[in-house]
Amino acid sequence: MVTMSAFFTSLVTSLVVFVILVILFSILSRRPSNAYIYYPNRILHGQEPPDLVKKAGVFTWIKEAYSATDAELVAMGGLDAWVYTYFFTTALEILLYSAVFCVVVLIPICVTSHNNAALNNVNNTYVKIDNLAMGNVPNKSAKIWAFLLAAFWVSFVTFYVLWKSYKRVSTFRIQDQTSAKVKPEQFAVLVRDIPKPEVHQTRSEQVDSYFRKLHPGTYEKCLVACDISKAEKLYLEIEKIKLKLEHAQAVYELSKGKGGDGVRPTHKTGFLGLVGAKVDSIDYYNEKLKELTPNLEKERTRALADEQQGAAFAFFSDRRSAAEASQVVHSPDALKWQVYAAPEPREVIWSNLAKPVSQRALRKAIVYVVVFLIVLFFMIPILFISALTTLNNLETLLPFIKAIVKIKVLTAVIQAFLPQLALIIFLALLPSLLMALSKAEGIPSKSHVSRATSGKYFYFIVFNVFLGISIFGTIFASLAGFKQLIQSTGLTVSYVVKLFGQKLPPLASLFITYVALKFFIGYGLSLSRVVALVIYHLKRKYLCKTEKEIQAAWAPGSLSYHTNVPNDMLIMTLALCYAVIAPLILVFAILYFLIGWLIVRNQVLNVYVPEWESGGRMWPHINNRILAALFVSQITMLGFFGVKEFPYTVLLIALPVMTVAFYFVCKLTFYPAFAHLPLAIASEEMKEIPSLASIVEAYTPACLLEGEQFEDAKFEDAQSNMTSRTNSGITSPA
Amino acid sequence: MVTMSAFFTSLVTSLVVFVILVILFSILSRRPSNAYIYYPNRILHGQEPPDLVKKAGVFTWIKEAYSATDAELVAMGGLDAWVYTYFFTTALEILLYSAVFCVVVLIPICVTSHNNAALNNVNNTYVKIDNLAMGNVPNKSAKIWAFLLAAFWVSFVTFYVLWKSYKRVSTFRIQDQTSAKVKPEQFAVLVRDIPKPEVHQTRSEQVDSYFRKLHPGTYEKCLVACDISKAEKLYLEIEKIKLKLEHAQAVYELSKGKGGDGVRPTHKTGFLGLVGAKVDSIDYYNEKLKELTPNLEKERTRALADEQQGAAFAFFSDRRSAAEASQVVHSPDALKWQVYAAPEPREVIWSNLAKPVSQRALRKAIVYVVVFLIVLFFMIPILFISALTTLNNLETLLPFIKAIVKIKVLTAVIQAFLPQLALIIFLALLPSLLMALSKAEGIPSKSHVSRATSGKYFYFIVFNVFLGISIFGTIFASLAGFKQLIQSTGLTVSYVVKLFGQKLPPLASLFITYVALKFFIGYGLSLSRVVALVIYHLKRKYLCKTEKEIQAAWAPGSLSYHTNVPNDMLIMTLALCYAVIAPLILVFAILYFLIGWLIVRNQVLNVYVPEWESGGRMWPHINNRILAALFVSQITMLGFFGVKEFPYTVLLIALPVMTVAFYFVCKLTFYPAFAHLPLAIASEEMKEIPSLASIVEAYTPACLLEGEQFEDAKFEDAQSNMTSRTNSGITSPA
């Protein structure tokens, strides 16, 4: 598919870009003014920029990333980030063990065979790099036994490493759950689908009476979900105006500093500050604040009283009772009073809490159908858009384009790049689209949305990049192939498996360049953070006036697991699929995960700041996706060994069966402790028992919590009345 | 397939047999001496045989069965039996509503069409009864719209009735769970996979310390499972000898009654009482008892002390705590300390309790594979046996057969019937085989084994009777068809669906006679109980001497759900599959379920005595099987409408999708309350709280419980030491 020179050109280009970016990083990261870009997480943990920059260098970051302990990683990035770094460790181990056999034994076998040369007489499409792959071994050769053995080796190695890793992560999660650190979510449960209250009851009375009966002595109080959308909107508006006010004041102070009385900043109130009446900014924003603050108070009171919904957080006096309550069927009608483990306060998605179960089921079904269609037919809207954006069409839609069309060169360029542009824009927007779809399912926590998005994106990426390029590219390329697919009499399972076997091996070198491009360029960019750096310096120089604005300019955000995990998983899928067929890919995949391992650890330690913490619940997801990748690879090999007319191919059927069995064993053994807090852990003594007030406060949304004039009495409407304290050390809130 | 005369001959013969059996029943059931056969359940509930016989008659039993209330049925046969009768109600409702459209609208449409007559010129295989089926409507006719509508009607009717029924059963189950009747299982949980205790600990100490920590204040004590196999064997032997002793004493008394000193009964101690020394029976059995009783004591003590296993029942002070504990993940290693809701004491399978989870998983996998092979290839061992039992083979194995072979007529008969005999024996043994396989999975309760067997038998019966006769009969009949199947290029999903469509309709009349045969003969036999009656009278006259022996002779046993449910379900499957294609079957299926409804209610009230009670947990199973039948019928219709070249067939694809969706909705809504005791129910106040001693006693196996000399102190070894009583009304056992 790729010639030898193209293959090396691609590799070398990627490598050169990577080296340049690494050099850039080692230069830039030494400058103190850049510390906010390269060490934001450290700075937020209280370290001083000058100290951080001193030690920076090409090898120091590698040494630091390499020698960081698990405890350090968890301390800096939380358990979720540690789990993500551990995914790299696991992938690396699997690939290294696989390479021991595949690279050392299989490549020499391939090189000493001459199938490609023999076939070359007939068909002149192979390149020398293909001699390192299984395609070079003649059909029915006894040498194929070695490849069969390798297939088993790779599968067993994967099982072994995954088992060890799941156990390790599981132990680590349990340590974290038992730890002395106070976790409000361990004292709360999320109650959804609360039925309509009786006429004389408020929601909180209803929840109180129900839970007090079912959990006598341990139930404390509840916090009913309200429709806070309006209050939140007002709250955010006020926060924005406060920032603008600060900015205006800073501008005024600066102008004073230059001598004289200073110039009071002004702006226009209309669209984008371009039109409308000119006003004094400080006065205007002060006025606005005075106007909006009482509105927010009013809205708060109204929402808490009138907008109570059918969901609530219930708080318990000890973690044991909360853990127990979260796992138990409460109502005989199982769709009512559904009780779940509470998500961490930071990751609650308030707008989803009160969505009734029927709506959630319907939304989920619709989202699944939409995602299925996106995965399968994502090219169609792109083609439609590019058809729509041909110049002829644009001319009729936007008449002013006519002038441009007259310039011939421009026309050619636009016509060539418009479809690609549409594709690039679509692919860039896809994660956000999938995220929005996952959120629309009615999932109550951000970490869960992230996992759901990750799953959807994984299917999209594996189906379209991997399967898409290899198989469907071939089938749909010609109309004849498409017709054959439609006349489904020819489309049997064995036919599809055979197709896998035929179409995949020639693509190995293509995918090797893909992996190399991905890690050299991708990692180079994410290590050097050049884009973030440039934006930060521009913003700081021209826009930011206040401390808060500067902080917002360098805020690194959190690791976006929902795009990272599927992308890494694609490399894993490629590596596993080609590990036996074209073992050379293992070398590049190992490089990918090795450099990735260093860079991700560096970023967890220095850069990204976690937004929420799910306690490593991404791991079961990662484990299952690696198994899915293994499963695909086993099916692929079944096809390829069949094409090689090797009579013992039938032995390979055992592998996918074992993979499925292993999946279930993992699920039964480890998953329950991820889905629920085991009672044995919840029953452990705690050093410090948090006050109920602090837990309730953690769960109250910001827009309902702030405001000094806010009366506590009103607030008590949405919370329940306190039960008389029983035996815990929790004290009532004021 | 069947000619008109053969069809009617079959129907009439079945009807005649049925009428004869019903007349027999109405005569026989009036005789007081037969009351023990026709009213055993009533007698066990304390009614007197003469009162029962007085009211017997042809119509009285119908009136009684018809007018029995749900409460009566539950009182006489338990909730499980009521659920089984309610299955008939549900099936009847579904079929009646379906018939409203299918019989009334579709049959006239079929009769007024002439497709069969038109085709008859070419192919002379149809019979007049087929004119009542969809086959008589010409291809592509607009009349097919009515059939399409009917397909939707049947599906919606099924959804509606199933939903209503599930709700009804659910409510009824919850009423039963809340009821004042003491249920020991509500105060206990089953703990399995207890890890190895520490060296100094006994099992009961281990369970005590673990549960007392995790359930402080509510955990009471435990009963560790022991290996009681030896003790049970001894216990059963002693019970048998006691019966024999009583028998011998009764014989002695009888001979005394005839005048003189009487003759002391004697018997030989060897094989079958035919050889060996002649002994005085009474002395001999007395001697044996004296010898065995201390052995049992010794074995009891030993088992309780040394044979404690890794499973236990843990008892709680209130049902709420037990319900909560049974649903919660206890250990971080989810495979250890697995806690389940306790089964009813009567249905505990002690030998399965301590099977470790790894073994259970392995056993389950093996059993599934074995069942899969039985379902798929059940004909092969039969053919093998019949080949082995051809006379030529038998001659070499059993030389004495040679004499028989010489008689020509006998040879012919034997050779003709041996294969059928093998088949009949296999089919008769199959339920027991499946039962044994289900038990071998390691399931801890009899009701669960019964459900598991029912599922396996359902697949066997649907696959072999229904699909086997219709499709595979056609494919495998000729070697060509088989070859086509092997060369799988021709075997696509659409091909199989088409095959369904082509092969099913001509078989409708065959299945109608099958249904008729089944209900006329089967119900006739089970109503008249002639076999049981004859055996009872023979035994009473010639064998039974003591009261206990007579009771054993008329003991009716319990309803065998594991064979009944799949058999009825087969009729349901047939009825749903043909409801649209050949609506006449509905008439017979309605008759089947109507008469069945009466007879089953009669039997629940009068005959069968429940062995255990699972609280109606058969219902989810029944619901899902009916949905499976509906699913098969929808796929069938898809094929048949396709064969009719009806362009709107594509609309039918919505139906199987809806069925799957409905399955999930049912599962989410109702199943949790069947799988677990909802907390809201467990928290209801109880009128009477049972003593802990009585609960523990209920769970102690008979062979460990009886024996007056048995020291309580020893018994305490396997039970745990009592915790200090907390706040419940339960008193310690002595």
Tab-separated table of N, CA and C in Angstrom, chain B residues 511-566:
chain	number	residue	atom	x	y	z
B	511	PHE	N	-50.216	-29.371	13.594
B	511	PHE	CA	-50.086	-28.882	14.963
B	511	PHE	C	-51.440	-28.787	15.645
B	512	ILE	N	-52.503	-28.507	14.853
B	512	ILE	CA	-53.836	-28.468	15.453
B	512	ILE	C	-54.165	-29.837	16.044
B	513	THR	N	-53.889	-30.913	15.292
B	513	THR	CA	-54.176	-32.241	15.838
B	513	THR	C	-53.287	-32.519	17.042
B	514	TYR	N	-52.046	-31.998	17.012
B	514	TYR	CA	-51.141	-32.176	18.154
B	514	TYR	C	-51.729	-31.541	19.402
B	515	VAL	N	-52.204	-30.278	19.247
B	515	VAL	CA	-52.800	-29.582	20.387
B	515	VAL	C	-54.001	-30.346	20.892
B	516	ALA	N	-54.844	-30.812	19.979
B	516	ALA	CA	-56.068	-31.503	20.367
B	516	ALA	C	-55.731	-32.792	21.120
B	517	LEU	N	-54.805	-33.555	20.569
B	517	LEU	CA	-54.385	-34.799	21.200
B	517	LEU	C	-53.898	-34.518	22.606
B	518	LYS	N	-53.026	-33.533	22.689
B	518	LYS	CA	-52.414	-33.133	23.932
B	518	LYS	C	-53.465	-32.824	25.002
B	519	PHE	N	-54.476	-32.037	24.638
B	519	PHE	CA	-55.374	-31.629	25.709
B	519	PHE	C	-56.442	-32.661	25.987
B	520	PHE	N	-56.917	-33.323	24.950
B	520	PHE	CA	-57.962	-34.313	25.226
B	520	PHE	C	-57.390	-35.469	26.036
B	521	ILE	N	-56.331	-36.090	25.532
B	521	ILE	CA	-55.784	-37.259	26.219
B	521	ILE	C	-55.085	-36.851	27.513
B	522	GLY	N	-54.226	-35.842	27.409
B	522	GLY	CA	-53.437	-35.431	28.576
B	522	GLY	C	-54.317	-34.984	29.725
B	523	TYR	N	-55.266	-34.083	29.434
B	523	TYR	CA	-56.122	-33.595	30.504
B	523	TYR	C	-57.039	-34.692	31.013
B	524	GLY	N	-57.514	-35.558	30.099
B	524	GLY	CA	-58.364	-36.663	30.514
B	524	GLY	C	-57.648	-37.512	31.549
B	525	LEU	N	-56.398	-37.842	31.270
B	525	LEU	CA	-55.622	-38.671	32.186
B	525	LEU	C	-55.367	-37.968	33.499
B	526	SER	N	-55.017	-36.672	33.420
B	526	SER	CA	-54.642	-36.029	34.677
B	526	SER	C	-55.869	-35.711	35.514
B	527	LEU	N	-57.025	-35.595	34.891
B	527	LEU	CA	-58.240	-35.390	35.678
B	527	LEU	C	-58.674	-36.704	36.324
B	528	SER	N	-58.687	-37.765	35.533
B	528	SER	CA	-59.239	-39.025	36.046
B	528	SER	C	-58.248	-39.760	36.943
B	529	ARG	N	-56.951	-39.448	36.809
B	529	ARG	CA	-55.917	-40.056	37.646
B	529	ARG	C	-56.037	-41.572	37.698
B	530	VAL	N	-56.370	-42.197	36.582
B	530	VAL	CA	-56.604	-43.647	36.590
B	530	VAL	C	-55.349	-44.417	37.005
B	531	VAL	N	-54.193	-43.977	36.548
B	531	VAL	CA	-52.963	-44.704	36.879
B	531	VAL	C	-52.723	-44.682	38.380
B	532	ALA	N	-52.799	-43.469	38.958
B	532	ALA	CA	-52.582	-43.333	40.395
B	532	ALA	C	-53.598	-44.168	41.167
B	533	LEU	N	-54.842	-44.156	40.659
B	533	LEU	CA	-55.923	-44.878	41.334
B	533	LEU	C	-55.638	-46.373	41.387
B	534	VAL	N	-55.256	-46.928	40.247
B	534	VAL	CA	-55.001	-48.369	40.165
B	534	VAL	C	-53.845	-48.742	41.089
B	535	ILE	N	-52.765	-47.966	41.018
B	535	ILE	CA	-51.598	-48.274	41.848
B	535	ILE	C	-51.963	-48.229	43.326
B	536	TYR	N	-52.741	-47.185	43.686
B	536	TYR	CA	-53.131	-47.022	45.092
B	536	TYR	C	-53.911	-48.237	45.577
B	537	HIS	N	-54.903	-48.673	44.774
B	537	HIS	CA	-55.738	-49.789	45.223
B	537	HIS	C	-54.947	-51.086	45.308
B	538	LEU	N	-54.054	-51.278	44.339
B	538	LEU	CA	-53.222	-52.483	44.364
B	538	LEU	C	-52.343	-52.494	45.617
B	539	LYS	N	-51.685	-51.353	45.856
B	539	LYS	CA	-50.786	-51.261	47.008
B	539	LYS	C	-51.546	-51.490	48.299
B	540	ARG	N	-52.720	-50.828	48.415
B	540	ARG	CA	-53.474	-50.901	49.657
B	540	ARG	C	-53.901	-52.330	49.925
B	541	LYS	N	-54.248	-53.024	48.840
B	541	LYS	CA	-54.765	-54.376	49.015
B	541	LYS	C	-53.641	-55.346	49.371
B	542	TYR	N	-52.515	-55.255	48.675
B	542	TYR	CA	-51.518	-56.317	48.802
B	542	TYR	C	-50.293	-55.949	49.614
B	543	LEU	N	-49.952	-54.680	49.714
B	543	LEU	CA	-48.674	-54.340	50.332
B	543	LEU	C	-48.794	-53.625	51.676
B	544	CYS	N	-49.701	-52.620	51.739
B	544	CYS	CA	-49.703	-51.734	52.884
B	544	CYS	C	-50.312	-52.406	54.110
B	545	LYS	N	-49.613	-52.294	55.234
B	545	LYS	CA	-50.143	-52.826	56.492
B	545	LYS	C	-50.332	-51.704	57.504
B	546	THR	N	-49.499	-50.687	57.463
B	546	THR	CA	-49.598	-49.632	58.478
B	546	THR	C	-50.215	-48.375	57.874
B	547	GLU	N	-50.645	-47.496	58.751
B	547	GLU	CA	-51.259	-46.231	58.362
B	547	GLU	C	-50.292	-45.413	57.489
B	548	LYS	N	-48.995	-45.398	57.908
B	548	LYS	CA	-47.986	-44.637	57.184
B	548	LYS	C	-47.815	-45.138	55.767
B	549	GLU	N	-47.864	-46.469	55.623
B	549	GLU	CA	-47.692	-47.046	54.291
B	549	GLU	C	-48.843	-46.663	53.378
B	550	ILE	N	-50.064	-46.659	53.935
B	550	ILE	CA	-51.234	-46.286	53.123
B	550	ILE	C	-51.122	-44.826	52.700
B	551	GLN	N	-50.701	-43.997	53.635
B	551	GLN	CA	-50.554	-42.570	53.299
B	551	GLN	C	-49.522	-42.377	52.179
B	552	ALA	N	-48.415	-43.128	52.257
B	552	ALA	CA	-47.405	-43.032	51.206
B	552	ALA	C	-47.982	-43.486	49.862
B	553	ALA	N	-48.929	-44.435	49.907
B	553	ALA	CA	-49.507	-44.949	48.663
B	553	ALA	C	-50.375	-43.905	47.974
B	554	TRP	N	-51.068	-43.067	48.746
B	554	TRP	CA	-51.897	-42.051	48.069
B	554	TRP	C	-51.240	-40.677	48.006
B	555	ALA	N	-50.051	-40.511	48.583
B	555	ALA	CA	-49.401	-39.199	48.574
B	555	ALA	C	-49.331	-38.658	47.144
B	556	PRO	N	-49.955	-37.515	46.896
B	556	PRO	CA	-50.092	-37.052	45.511
B	556	PRO	C	-48.842	-36.356	44.956
B	557	GLY	N	-47.918	-35.999	45.812
B	557	GLY	CA	-46.759	-35.238	45.318
B	557	GLY	C	-47.148	-33.810	44.997
B	558	SER	N	-46.198	-33.082	44.467
B	558	SER	CA	-46.485	-31.683	44.133
B	558	SER	C	-46.584	-31.537	42.622
B	559	LEU	N	-47.135	-30.406	42.211
B	559	LEU	CA	-47.183	-30.088	40.781
B	559	LEU	C	-45.754	-30.042	40.251
B	560	SER	N	-45.497	-30.686	39.117
B	560	SER	CA	-44.129	-30.610	38.601
B	560	SER	C	-44.054	-29.495	37.556
B	561	TYR	N	-43.771	-28.294	38.094
B	561	TYR	CA	-43.726	-27.111	37.231
B	561	TYR	C	-42.720	-27.259	36.095
B	562	HIS	N	-41.635	-27.976	36.376
B	562	HIS	CA	-40.551	-28.011	35.396
B	562	HIS	C	-40.928	-28.764	34.130
B	563	THR	N	-41.970	-29.600	34.171
B	563	THR	CA	-42.436	-30.216	32.919
B	563	THR	C	-43.717	-29.550	32.434
B	564	ASN	N	-44.592	-29.176	33.381
B	564	ASN	CA	-45.873	-28.590	32.980
B	564	ASN	C	-45.705	-27.267	32.252
B	565	VAL	N	-44.900	-26.371	32.844
B	565	VAL	CA	-44.792	-25.036	32.266
B	565	VAL	C	-44.253	-25.097	30.830
B	566	PRO	N	-43.160	-25.833	30.558
B	566	PRO	CA	-42.681	-25.854	29.165
B	566	PRO	C	-43.683	-26.485	28.202
